[in-house]
PDB file of C-alpha atoms in Angstrom:
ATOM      1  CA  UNK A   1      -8.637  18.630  -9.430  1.00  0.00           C
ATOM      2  CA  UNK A   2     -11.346  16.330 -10.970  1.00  0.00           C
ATOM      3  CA  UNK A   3     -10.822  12.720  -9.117  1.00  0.00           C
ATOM      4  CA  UNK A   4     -12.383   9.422 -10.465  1.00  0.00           C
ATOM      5  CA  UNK A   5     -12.968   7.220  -7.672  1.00  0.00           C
ATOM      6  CA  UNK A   6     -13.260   3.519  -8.485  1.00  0.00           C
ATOM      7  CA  UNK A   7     -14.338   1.441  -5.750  1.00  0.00           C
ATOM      8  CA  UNK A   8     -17.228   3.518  -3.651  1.00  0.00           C
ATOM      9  CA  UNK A   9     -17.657   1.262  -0.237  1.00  0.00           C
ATOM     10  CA  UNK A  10     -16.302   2.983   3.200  1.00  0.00           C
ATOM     11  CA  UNK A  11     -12.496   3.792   2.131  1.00  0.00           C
ATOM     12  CA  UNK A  12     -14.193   5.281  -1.085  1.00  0.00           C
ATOM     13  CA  UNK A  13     -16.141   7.500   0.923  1.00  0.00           C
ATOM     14  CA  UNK A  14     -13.212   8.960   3.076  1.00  0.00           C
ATOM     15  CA  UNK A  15     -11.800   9.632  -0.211  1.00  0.00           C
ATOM     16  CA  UNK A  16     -14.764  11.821  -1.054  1.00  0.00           C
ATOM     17  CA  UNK A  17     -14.894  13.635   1.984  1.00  0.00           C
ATOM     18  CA  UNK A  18     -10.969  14.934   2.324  1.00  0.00           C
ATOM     19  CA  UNK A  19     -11.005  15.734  -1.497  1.00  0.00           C
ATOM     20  CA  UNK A  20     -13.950  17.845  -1.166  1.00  0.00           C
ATOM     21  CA  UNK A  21     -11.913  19.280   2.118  1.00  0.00           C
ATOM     22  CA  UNK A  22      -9.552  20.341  -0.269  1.00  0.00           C
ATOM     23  CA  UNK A  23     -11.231  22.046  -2.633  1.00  0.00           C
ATOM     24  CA  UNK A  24     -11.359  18.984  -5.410  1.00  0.00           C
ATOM     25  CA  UNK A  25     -14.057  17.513  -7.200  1.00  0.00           C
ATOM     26  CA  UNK A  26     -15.202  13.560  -7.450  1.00  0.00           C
ATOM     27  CA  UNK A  27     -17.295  13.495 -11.296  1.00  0.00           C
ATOM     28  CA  UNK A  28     -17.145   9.883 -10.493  1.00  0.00           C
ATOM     29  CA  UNK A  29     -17.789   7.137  -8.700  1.00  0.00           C
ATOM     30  CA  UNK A  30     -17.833   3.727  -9.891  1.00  0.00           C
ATOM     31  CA  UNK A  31     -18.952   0.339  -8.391  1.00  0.00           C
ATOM     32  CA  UNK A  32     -19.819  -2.778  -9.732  1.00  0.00           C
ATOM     33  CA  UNK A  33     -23.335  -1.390  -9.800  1.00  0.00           C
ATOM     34  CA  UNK A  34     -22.159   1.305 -12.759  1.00  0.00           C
ATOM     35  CA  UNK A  35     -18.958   0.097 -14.020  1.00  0.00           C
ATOM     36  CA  UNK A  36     -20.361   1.428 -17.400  1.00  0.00           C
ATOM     37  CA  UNK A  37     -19.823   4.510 -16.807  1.00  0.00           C
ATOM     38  CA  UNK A  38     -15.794   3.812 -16.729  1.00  0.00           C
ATOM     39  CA  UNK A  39     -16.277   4.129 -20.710  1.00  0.00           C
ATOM     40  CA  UNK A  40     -17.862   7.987 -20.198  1.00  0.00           C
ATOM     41  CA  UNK A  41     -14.798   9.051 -18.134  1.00  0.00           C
ATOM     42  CA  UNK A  42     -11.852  10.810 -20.090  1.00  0.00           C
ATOM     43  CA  UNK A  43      -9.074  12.673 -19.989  1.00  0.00           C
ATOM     44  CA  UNK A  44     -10.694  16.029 -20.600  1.00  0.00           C
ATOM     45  CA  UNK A  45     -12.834  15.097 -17.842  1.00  0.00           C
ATOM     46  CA  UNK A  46     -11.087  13.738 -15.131  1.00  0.00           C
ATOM     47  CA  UNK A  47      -7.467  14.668 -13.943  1.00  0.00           C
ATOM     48  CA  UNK A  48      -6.759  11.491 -11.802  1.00  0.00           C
ATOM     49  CA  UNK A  49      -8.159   8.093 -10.434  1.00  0.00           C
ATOM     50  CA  UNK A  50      -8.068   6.294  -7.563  1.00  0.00           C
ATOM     51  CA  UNK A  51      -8.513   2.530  -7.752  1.00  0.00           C
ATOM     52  CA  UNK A  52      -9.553   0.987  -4.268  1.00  0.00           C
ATOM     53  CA  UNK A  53     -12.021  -1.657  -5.902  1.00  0.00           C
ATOM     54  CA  UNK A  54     -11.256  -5.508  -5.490  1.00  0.00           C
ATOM     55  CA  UNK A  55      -8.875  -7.658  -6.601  1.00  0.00           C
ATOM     56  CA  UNK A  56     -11.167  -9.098  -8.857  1.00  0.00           C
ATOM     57  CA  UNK A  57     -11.772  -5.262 -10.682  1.00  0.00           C
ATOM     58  CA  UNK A  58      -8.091  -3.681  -9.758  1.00  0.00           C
ATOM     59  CA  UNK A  59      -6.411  -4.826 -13.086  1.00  0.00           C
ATOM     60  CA  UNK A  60      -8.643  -4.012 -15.883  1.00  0.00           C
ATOM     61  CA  UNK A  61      -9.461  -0.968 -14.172  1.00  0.00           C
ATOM     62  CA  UNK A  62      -5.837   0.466 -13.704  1.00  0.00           C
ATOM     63  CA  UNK A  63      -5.701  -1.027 -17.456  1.00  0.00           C
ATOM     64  CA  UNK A  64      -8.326   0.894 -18.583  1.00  0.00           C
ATOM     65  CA  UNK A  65      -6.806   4.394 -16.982  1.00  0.00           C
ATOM     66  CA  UNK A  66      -3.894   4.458 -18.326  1.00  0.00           C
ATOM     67  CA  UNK A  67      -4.717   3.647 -21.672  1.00  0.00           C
ATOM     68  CA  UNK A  68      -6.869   6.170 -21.505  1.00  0.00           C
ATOM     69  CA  UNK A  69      -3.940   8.798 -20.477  1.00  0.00           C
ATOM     70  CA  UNK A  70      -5.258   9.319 -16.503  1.00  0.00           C
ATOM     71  CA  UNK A  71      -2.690   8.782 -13.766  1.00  0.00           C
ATOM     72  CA  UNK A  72      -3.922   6.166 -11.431  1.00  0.00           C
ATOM     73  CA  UNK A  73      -3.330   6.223  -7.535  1.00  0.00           C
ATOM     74  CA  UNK A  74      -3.573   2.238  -6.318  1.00  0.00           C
ATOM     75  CA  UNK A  75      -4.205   0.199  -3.299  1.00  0.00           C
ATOM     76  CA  UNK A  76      -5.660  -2.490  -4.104  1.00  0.00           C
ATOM     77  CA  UNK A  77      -4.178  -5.546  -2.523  1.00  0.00           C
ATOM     78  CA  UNK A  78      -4.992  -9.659  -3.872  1.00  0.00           C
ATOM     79  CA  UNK A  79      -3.810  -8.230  -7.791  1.00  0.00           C
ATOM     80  CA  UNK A  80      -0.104  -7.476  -7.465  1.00  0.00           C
ATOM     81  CA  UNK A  81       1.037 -10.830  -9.372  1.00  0.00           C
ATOM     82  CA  UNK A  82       0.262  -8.813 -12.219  1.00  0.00           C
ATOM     83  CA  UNK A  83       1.620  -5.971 -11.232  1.00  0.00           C
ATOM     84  CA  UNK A  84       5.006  -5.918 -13.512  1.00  0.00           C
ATOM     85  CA  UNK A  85       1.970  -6.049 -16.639  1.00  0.00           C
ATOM     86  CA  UNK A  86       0.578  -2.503 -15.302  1.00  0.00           C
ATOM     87  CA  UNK A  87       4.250  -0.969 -14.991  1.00  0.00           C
ATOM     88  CA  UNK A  88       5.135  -2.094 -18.557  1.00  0.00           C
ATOM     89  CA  UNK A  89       2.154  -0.883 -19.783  1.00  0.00           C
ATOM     90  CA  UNK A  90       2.071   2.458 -18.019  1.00  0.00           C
ATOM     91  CA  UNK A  91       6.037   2.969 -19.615  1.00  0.00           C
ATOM     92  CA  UNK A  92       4.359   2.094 -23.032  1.00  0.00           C
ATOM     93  CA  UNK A  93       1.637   4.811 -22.787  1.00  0.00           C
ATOM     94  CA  UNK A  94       4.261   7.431 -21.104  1.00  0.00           C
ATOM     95  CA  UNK A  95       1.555   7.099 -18.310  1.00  0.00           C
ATOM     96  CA  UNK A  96       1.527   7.595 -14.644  1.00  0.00           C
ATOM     97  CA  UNK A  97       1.074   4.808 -11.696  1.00  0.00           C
ATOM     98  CA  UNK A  98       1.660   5.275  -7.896  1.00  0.00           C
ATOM     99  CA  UNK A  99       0.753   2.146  -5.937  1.00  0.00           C
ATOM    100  CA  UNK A 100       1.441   1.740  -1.828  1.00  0.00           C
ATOM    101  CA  UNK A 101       0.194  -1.089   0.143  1.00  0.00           C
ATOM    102  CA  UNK A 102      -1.169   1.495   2.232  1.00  0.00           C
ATOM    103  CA  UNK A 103      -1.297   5.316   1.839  1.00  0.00           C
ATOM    104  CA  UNK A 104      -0.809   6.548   5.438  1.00  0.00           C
ATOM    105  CA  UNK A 105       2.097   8.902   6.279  1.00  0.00           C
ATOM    106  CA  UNK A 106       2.656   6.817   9.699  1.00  0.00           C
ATOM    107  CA  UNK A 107       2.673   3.451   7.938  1.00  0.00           C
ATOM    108  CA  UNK A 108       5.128   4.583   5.368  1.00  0.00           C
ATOM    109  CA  UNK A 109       7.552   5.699   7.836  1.00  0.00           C
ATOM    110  CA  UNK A 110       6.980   2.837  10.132  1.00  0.00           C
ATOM    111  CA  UNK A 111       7.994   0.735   6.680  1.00  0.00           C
ATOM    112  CA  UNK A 112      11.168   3.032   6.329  1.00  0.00           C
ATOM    113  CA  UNK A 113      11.962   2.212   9.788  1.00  0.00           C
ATOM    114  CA  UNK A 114      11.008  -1.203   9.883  1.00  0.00           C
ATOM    115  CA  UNK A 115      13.723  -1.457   6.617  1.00  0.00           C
ATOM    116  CA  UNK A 116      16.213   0.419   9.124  1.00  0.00           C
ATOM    117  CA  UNK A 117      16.442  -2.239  11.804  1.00  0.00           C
ATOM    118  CA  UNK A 118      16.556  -5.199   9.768  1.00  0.00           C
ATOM    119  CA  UNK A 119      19.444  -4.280   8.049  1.00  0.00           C
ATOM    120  CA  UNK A 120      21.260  -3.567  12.077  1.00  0.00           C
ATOM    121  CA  UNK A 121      19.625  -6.453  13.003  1.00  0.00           C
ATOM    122  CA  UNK A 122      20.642  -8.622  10.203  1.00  0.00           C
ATOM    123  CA  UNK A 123      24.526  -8.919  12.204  1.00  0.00           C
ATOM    124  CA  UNK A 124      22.594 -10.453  14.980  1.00  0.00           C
ATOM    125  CA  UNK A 125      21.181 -13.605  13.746  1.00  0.00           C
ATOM    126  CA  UNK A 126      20.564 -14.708  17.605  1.00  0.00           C
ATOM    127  CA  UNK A 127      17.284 -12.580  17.244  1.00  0.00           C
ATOM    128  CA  UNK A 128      14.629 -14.471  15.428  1.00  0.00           C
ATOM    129  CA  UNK A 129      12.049 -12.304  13.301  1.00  0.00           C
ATOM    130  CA  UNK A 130       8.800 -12.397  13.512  1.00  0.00           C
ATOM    131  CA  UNK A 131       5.135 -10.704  12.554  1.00  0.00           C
ATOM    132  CA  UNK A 132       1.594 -10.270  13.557  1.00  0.00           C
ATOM    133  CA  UNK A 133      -0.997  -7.872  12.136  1.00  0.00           C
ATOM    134  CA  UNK A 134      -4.601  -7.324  13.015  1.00  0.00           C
ATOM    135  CA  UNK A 135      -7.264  -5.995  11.027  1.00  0.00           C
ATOM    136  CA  UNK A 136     -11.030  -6.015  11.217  1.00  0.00           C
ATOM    137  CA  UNK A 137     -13.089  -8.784  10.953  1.00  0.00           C
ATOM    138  CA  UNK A 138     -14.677  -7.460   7.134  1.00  0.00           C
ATOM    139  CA  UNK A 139     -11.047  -7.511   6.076  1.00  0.00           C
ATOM    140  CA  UNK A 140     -10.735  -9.870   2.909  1.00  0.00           C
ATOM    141  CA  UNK A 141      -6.921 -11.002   2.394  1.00  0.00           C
ATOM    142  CA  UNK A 142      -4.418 -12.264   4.530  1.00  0.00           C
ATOM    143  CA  UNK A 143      -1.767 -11.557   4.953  1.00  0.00           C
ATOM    144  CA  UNK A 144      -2.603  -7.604   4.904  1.00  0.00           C
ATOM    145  CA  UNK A 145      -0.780  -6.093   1.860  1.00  0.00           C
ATOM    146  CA  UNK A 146       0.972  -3.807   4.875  1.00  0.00           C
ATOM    147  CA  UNK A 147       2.029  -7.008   6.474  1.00  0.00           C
ATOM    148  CA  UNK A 148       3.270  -8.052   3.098  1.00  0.00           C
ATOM    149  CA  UNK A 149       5.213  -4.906   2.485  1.00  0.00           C
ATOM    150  CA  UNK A 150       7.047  -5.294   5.882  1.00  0.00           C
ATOM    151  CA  UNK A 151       7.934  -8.504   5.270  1.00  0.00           C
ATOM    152  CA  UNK A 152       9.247  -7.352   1.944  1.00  0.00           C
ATOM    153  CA  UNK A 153      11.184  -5.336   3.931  1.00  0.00           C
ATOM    154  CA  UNK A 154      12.804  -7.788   5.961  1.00  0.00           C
ATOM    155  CA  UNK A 155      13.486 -10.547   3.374  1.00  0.00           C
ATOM    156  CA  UNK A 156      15.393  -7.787   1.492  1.00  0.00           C
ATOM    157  CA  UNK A 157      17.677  -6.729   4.471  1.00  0.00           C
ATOM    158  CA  UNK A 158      18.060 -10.261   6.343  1.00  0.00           C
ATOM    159  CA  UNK A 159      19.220 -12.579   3.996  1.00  0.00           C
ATOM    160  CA  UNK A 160      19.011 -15.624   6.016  1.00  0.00           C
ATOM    161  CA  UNK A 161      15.168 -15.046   5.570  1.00  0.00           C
ATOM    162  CA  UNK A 162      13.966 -16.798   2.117  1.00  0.00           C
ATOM    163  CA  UNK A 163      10.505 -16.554   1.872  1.00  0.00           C
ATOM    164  CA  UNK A 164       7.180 -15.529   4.467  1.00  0.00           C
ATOM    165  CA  UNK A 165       4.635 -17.894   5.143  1.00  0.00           C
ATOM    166  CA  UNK A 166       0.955 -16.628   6.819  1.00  0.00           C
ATOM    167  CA  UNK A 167       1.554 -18.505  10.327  1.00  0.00           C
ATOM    168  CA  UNK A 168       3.742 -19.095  12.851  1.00  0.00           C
ATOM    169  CA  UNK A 169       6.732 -21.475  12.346  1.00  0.00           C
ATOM    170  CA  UNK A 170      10.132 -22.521  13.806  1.00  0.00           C
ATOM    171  CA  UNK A 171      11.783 -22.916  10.802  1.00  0.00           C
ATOM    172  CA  UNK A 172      14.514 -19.881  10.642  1.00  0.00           C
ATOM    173  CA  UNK A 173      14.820 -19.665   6.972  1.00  0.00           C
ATOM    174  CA  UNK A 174      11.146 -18.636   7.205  1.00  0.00           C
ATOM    175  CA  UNK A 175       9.578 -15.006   8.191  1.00  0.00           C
ATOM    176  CA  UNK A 176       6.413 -16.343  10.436  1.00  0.00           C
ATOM    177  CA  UNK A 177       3.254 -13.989   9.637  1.00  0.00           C
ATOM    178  CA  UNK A 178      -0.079 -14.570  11.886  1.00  0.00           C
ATOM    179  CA  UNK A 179      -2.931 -12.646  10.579  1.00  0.00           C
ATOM    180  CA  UNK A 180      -6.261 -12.280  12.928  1.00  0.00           C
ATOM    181  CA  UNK A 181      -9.672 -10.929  12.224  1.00  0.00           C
ATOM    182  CA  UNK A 182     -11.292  -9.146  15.072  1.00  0.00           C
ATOM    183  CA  UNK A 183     -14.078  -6.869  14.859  1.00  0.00           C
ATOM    184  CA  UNK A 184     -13.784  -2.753  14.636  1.00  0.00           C
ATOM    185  CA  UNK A 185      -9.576  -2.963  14.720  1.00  0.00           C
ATOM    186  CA  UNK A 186      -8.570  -0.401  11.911  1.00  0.00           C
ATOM    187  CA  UNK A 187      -4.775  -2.347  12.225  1.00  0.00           C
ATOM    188  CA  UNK A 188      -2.583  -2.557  14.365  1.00  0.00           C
ATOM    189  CA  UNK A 189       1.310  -4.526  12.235  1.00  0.00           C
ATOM    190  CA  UNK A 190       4.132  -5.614  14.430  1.00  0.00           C
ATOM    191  CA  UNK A 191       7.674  -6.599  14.160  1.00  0.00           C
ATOM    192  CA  UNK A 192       9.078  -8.718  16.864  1.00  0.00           C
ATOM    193  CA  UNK A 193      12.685  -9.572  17.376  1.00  0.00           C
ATOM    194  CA  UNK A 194      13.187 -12.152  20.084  1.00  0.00           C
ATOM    195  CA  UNK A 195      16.035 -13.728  21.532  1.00  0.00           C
ATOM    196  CA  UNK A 196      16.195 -15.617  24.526  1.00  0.00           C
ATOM    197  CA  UNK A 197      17.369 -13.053  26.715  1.00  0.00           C
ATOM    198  CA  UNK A 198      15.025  -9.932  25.422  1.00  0.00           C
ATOM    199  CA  UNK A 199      12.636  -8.935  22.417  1.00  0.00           C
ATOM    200  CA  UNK A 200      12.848  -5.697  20.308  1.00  0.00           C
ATOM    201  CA  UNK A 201       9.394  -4.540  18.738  1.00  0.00           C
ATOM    202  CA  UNK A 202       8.593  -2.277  16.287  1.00  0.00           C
ATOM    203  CA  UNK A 203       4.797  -1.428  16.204  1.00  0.00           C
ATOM    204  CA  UNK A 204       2.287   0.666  14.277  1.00  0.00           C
ATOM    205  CA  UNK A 205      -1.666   1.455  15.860  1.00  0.00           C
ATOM    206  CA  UNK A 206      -4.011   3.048  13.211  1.00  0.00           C
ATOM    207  CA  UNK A 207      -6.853   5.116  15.049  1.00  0.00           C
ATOM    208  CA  UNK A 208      -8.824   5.879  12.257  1.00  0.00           C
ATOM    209  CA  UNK A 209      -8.726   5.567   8.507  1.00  0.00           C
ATOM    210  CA  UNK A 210      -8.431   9.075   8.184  1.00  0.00           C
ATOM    211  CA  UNK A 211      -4.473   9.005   7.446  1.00  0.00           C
ATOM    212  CA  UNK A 212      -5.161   6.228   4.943  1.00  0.00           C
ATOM    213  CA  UNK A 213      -7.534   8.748   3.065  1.00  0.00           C
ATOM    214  CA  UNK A 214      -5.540  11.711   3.671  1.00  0.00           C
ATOM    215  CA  UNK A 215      -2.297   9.941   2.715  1.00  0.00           C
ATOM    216  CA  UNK A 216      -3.911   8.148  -0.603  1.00  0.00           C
ATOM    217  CA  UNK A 217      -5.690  11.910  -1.769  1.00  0.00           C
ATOM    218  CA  UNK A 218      -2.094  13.851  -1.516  1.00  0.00           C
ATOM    219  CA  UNK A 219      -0.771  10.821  -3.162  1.00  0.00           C
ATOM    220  CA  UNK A 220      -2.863  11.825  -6.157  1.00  0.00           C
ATOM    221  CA  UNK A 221      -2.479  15.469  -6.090  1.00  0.00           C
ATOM    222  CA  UNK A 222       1.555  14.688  -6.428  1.00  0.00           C
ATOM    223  CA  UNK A 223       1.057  12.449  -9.090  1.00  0.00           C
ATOM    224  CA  UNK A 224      -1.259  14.192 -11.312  1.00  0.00           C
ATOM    225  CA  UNK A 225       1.373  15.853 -13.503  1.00  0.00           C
ATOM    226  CA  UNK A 226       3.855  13.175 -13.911  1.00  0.00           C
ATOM    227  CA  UNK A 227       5.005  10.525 -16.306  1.00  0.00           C
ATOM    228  CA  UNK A 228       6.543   7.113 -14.500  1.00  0.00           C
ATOM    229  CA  UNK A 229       6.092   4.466 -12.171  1.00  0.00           C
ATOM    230  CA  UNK A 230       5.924   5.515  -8.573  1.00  0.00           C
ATOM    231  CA  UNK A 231       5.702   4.750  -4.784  1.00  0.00           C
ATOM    232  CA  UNK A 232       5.342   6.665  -1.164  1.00  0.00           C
ATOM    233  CA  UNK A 233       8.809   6.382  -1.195  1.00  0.00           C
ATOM    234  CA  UNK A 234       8.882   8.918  -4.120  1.00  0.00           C
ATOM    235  CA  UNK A 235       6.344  11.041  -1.979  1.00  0.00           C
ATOM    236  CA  UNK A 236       7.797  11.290   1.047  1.00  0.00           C
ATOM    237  CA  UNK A 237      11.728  10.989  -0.568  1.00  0.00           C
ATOM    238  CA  UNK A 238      12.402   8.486   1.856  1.00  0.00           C
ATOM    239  CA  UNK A 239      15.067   6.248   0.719  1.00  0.00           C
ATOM    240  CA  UNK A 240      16.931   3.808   2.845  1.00  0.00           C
ATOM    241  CA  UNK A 241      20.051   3.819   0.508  1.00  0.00           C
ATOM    242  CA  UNK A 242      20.646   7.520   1.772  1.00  0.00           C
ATOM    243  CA  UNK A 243      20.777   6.463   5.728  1.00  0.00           C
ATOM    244  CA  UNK A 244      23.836   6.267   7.398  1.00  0.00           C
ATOM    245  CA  UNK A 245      24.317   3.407   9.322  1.00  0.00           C
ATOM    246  CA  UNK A 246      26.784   3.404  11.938  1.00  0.00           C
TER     247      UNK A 246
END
């Protein structure tokens, strides 16, 4: 498989290396520095892209691809207001688009079961909701666009919950988000649920970015002969509709 990578700084380079493990090929790699050479690539030279640029980049580039007939594989966060554009557009050109907030197997389940408990705990309303996630100190956005699937998450299956806001409040019609910045943490997301006689938490630890990589280059290799609109959900056929709840 012939993989255009968009977006070459240290996530773009884990990319490289596991599709290389597996036997693919990267023709290129684009940057700010070359973005030119976005008009050389084709279909009848590349077989998929992955866009990990900025949010700046994300939407003309994922524009760009599928016009041009090459599933895309996204995860670029700061761009998703126009989101609903790229989906439309992709249906238009009978194209293909997968985007996750984040790629790694762990983190997608941890989202599954993070969707899971809010909908038990949404009969206990005498345990407040709250969030925290840390990433590294180079990190951009806040909150993280894991944080803001989880959240997602909640809002849809707690419906006393209207909106998230990126800090701590007391208000219980809001889901409270605190984002910190600290130096060499890959991320660490957690879901607290505190009453006053206990707390539940749910709580994901990334290691390395190596899931991320491994998770976003499978991601592509899945998607590379479709037609649709698609998420890890898809991938991993993972759907909360089909869990029995007791």
């Amino acid at each position: 498989m012939r993989i255009l990578i968009l977006g070459y700084g240290r996530l773009g380079r884990a990319f490289e290396q596991v599709a290389l493990k597996r036997n693919h090929t990267v023709p290129f790699k684009i940057t700010s520095s070359n973005k030119d050479q976005l008009q050389k690539v084709t279909k009848s030279n590349v077989d998929v892209a992955i866009e990990f640029s900025n949010p700046e980049s994300a939407f003309d580039n994922l524009k760009t691809c599928i016009q041009k007939g090459i599933p895309v594989v996204c995860g670029t966060t700061g761009w998703l207001a126009r989101k609903p554009e790229i989906e439309e557009l992709c249906k238009e050109h009978n194209g293909a688009f997968f985007y996750a907030s984040n790629f790694s197997i762990g983190v997608n389940l941890f989202f599954y079961f993070n969707k899971l408990i809010a909908r038990v705990m949404s009969r206990y309303p005498a345990y407040n909701v709250s969030m925290e996630e840390i990433h590294h100190a180079e990190k951009m956005d806040t909150p993280s666009g894991t944080a803001i699937t989880l959240a997602e998450g909640v809002l849809e299956n707690i419906g006393y919950k209207m909106k998230f806001i990126n800090e701590a409040t007391s208000d219980p019609t809001y889901l409270g988000i605190v984002s910190k910045r600290i130096d060499k943490v890959t991320g660490t997301h957690l879901v607290s649920y505190n009453s006053v006689i206990d707390a539940i938490e749910l709580k994901h630890t990334a290691h390395t970015r190596q899931g991320f990589a491994e998770g976003t280059i499978i991601a592509a290799e899945w998607l590379v002969d479709k037609q649709g609109v698609f998420g890890m959900e898809d991938l991993l056929q993972i759907n909360l509709d089909n869990t029995l709840l007791v």
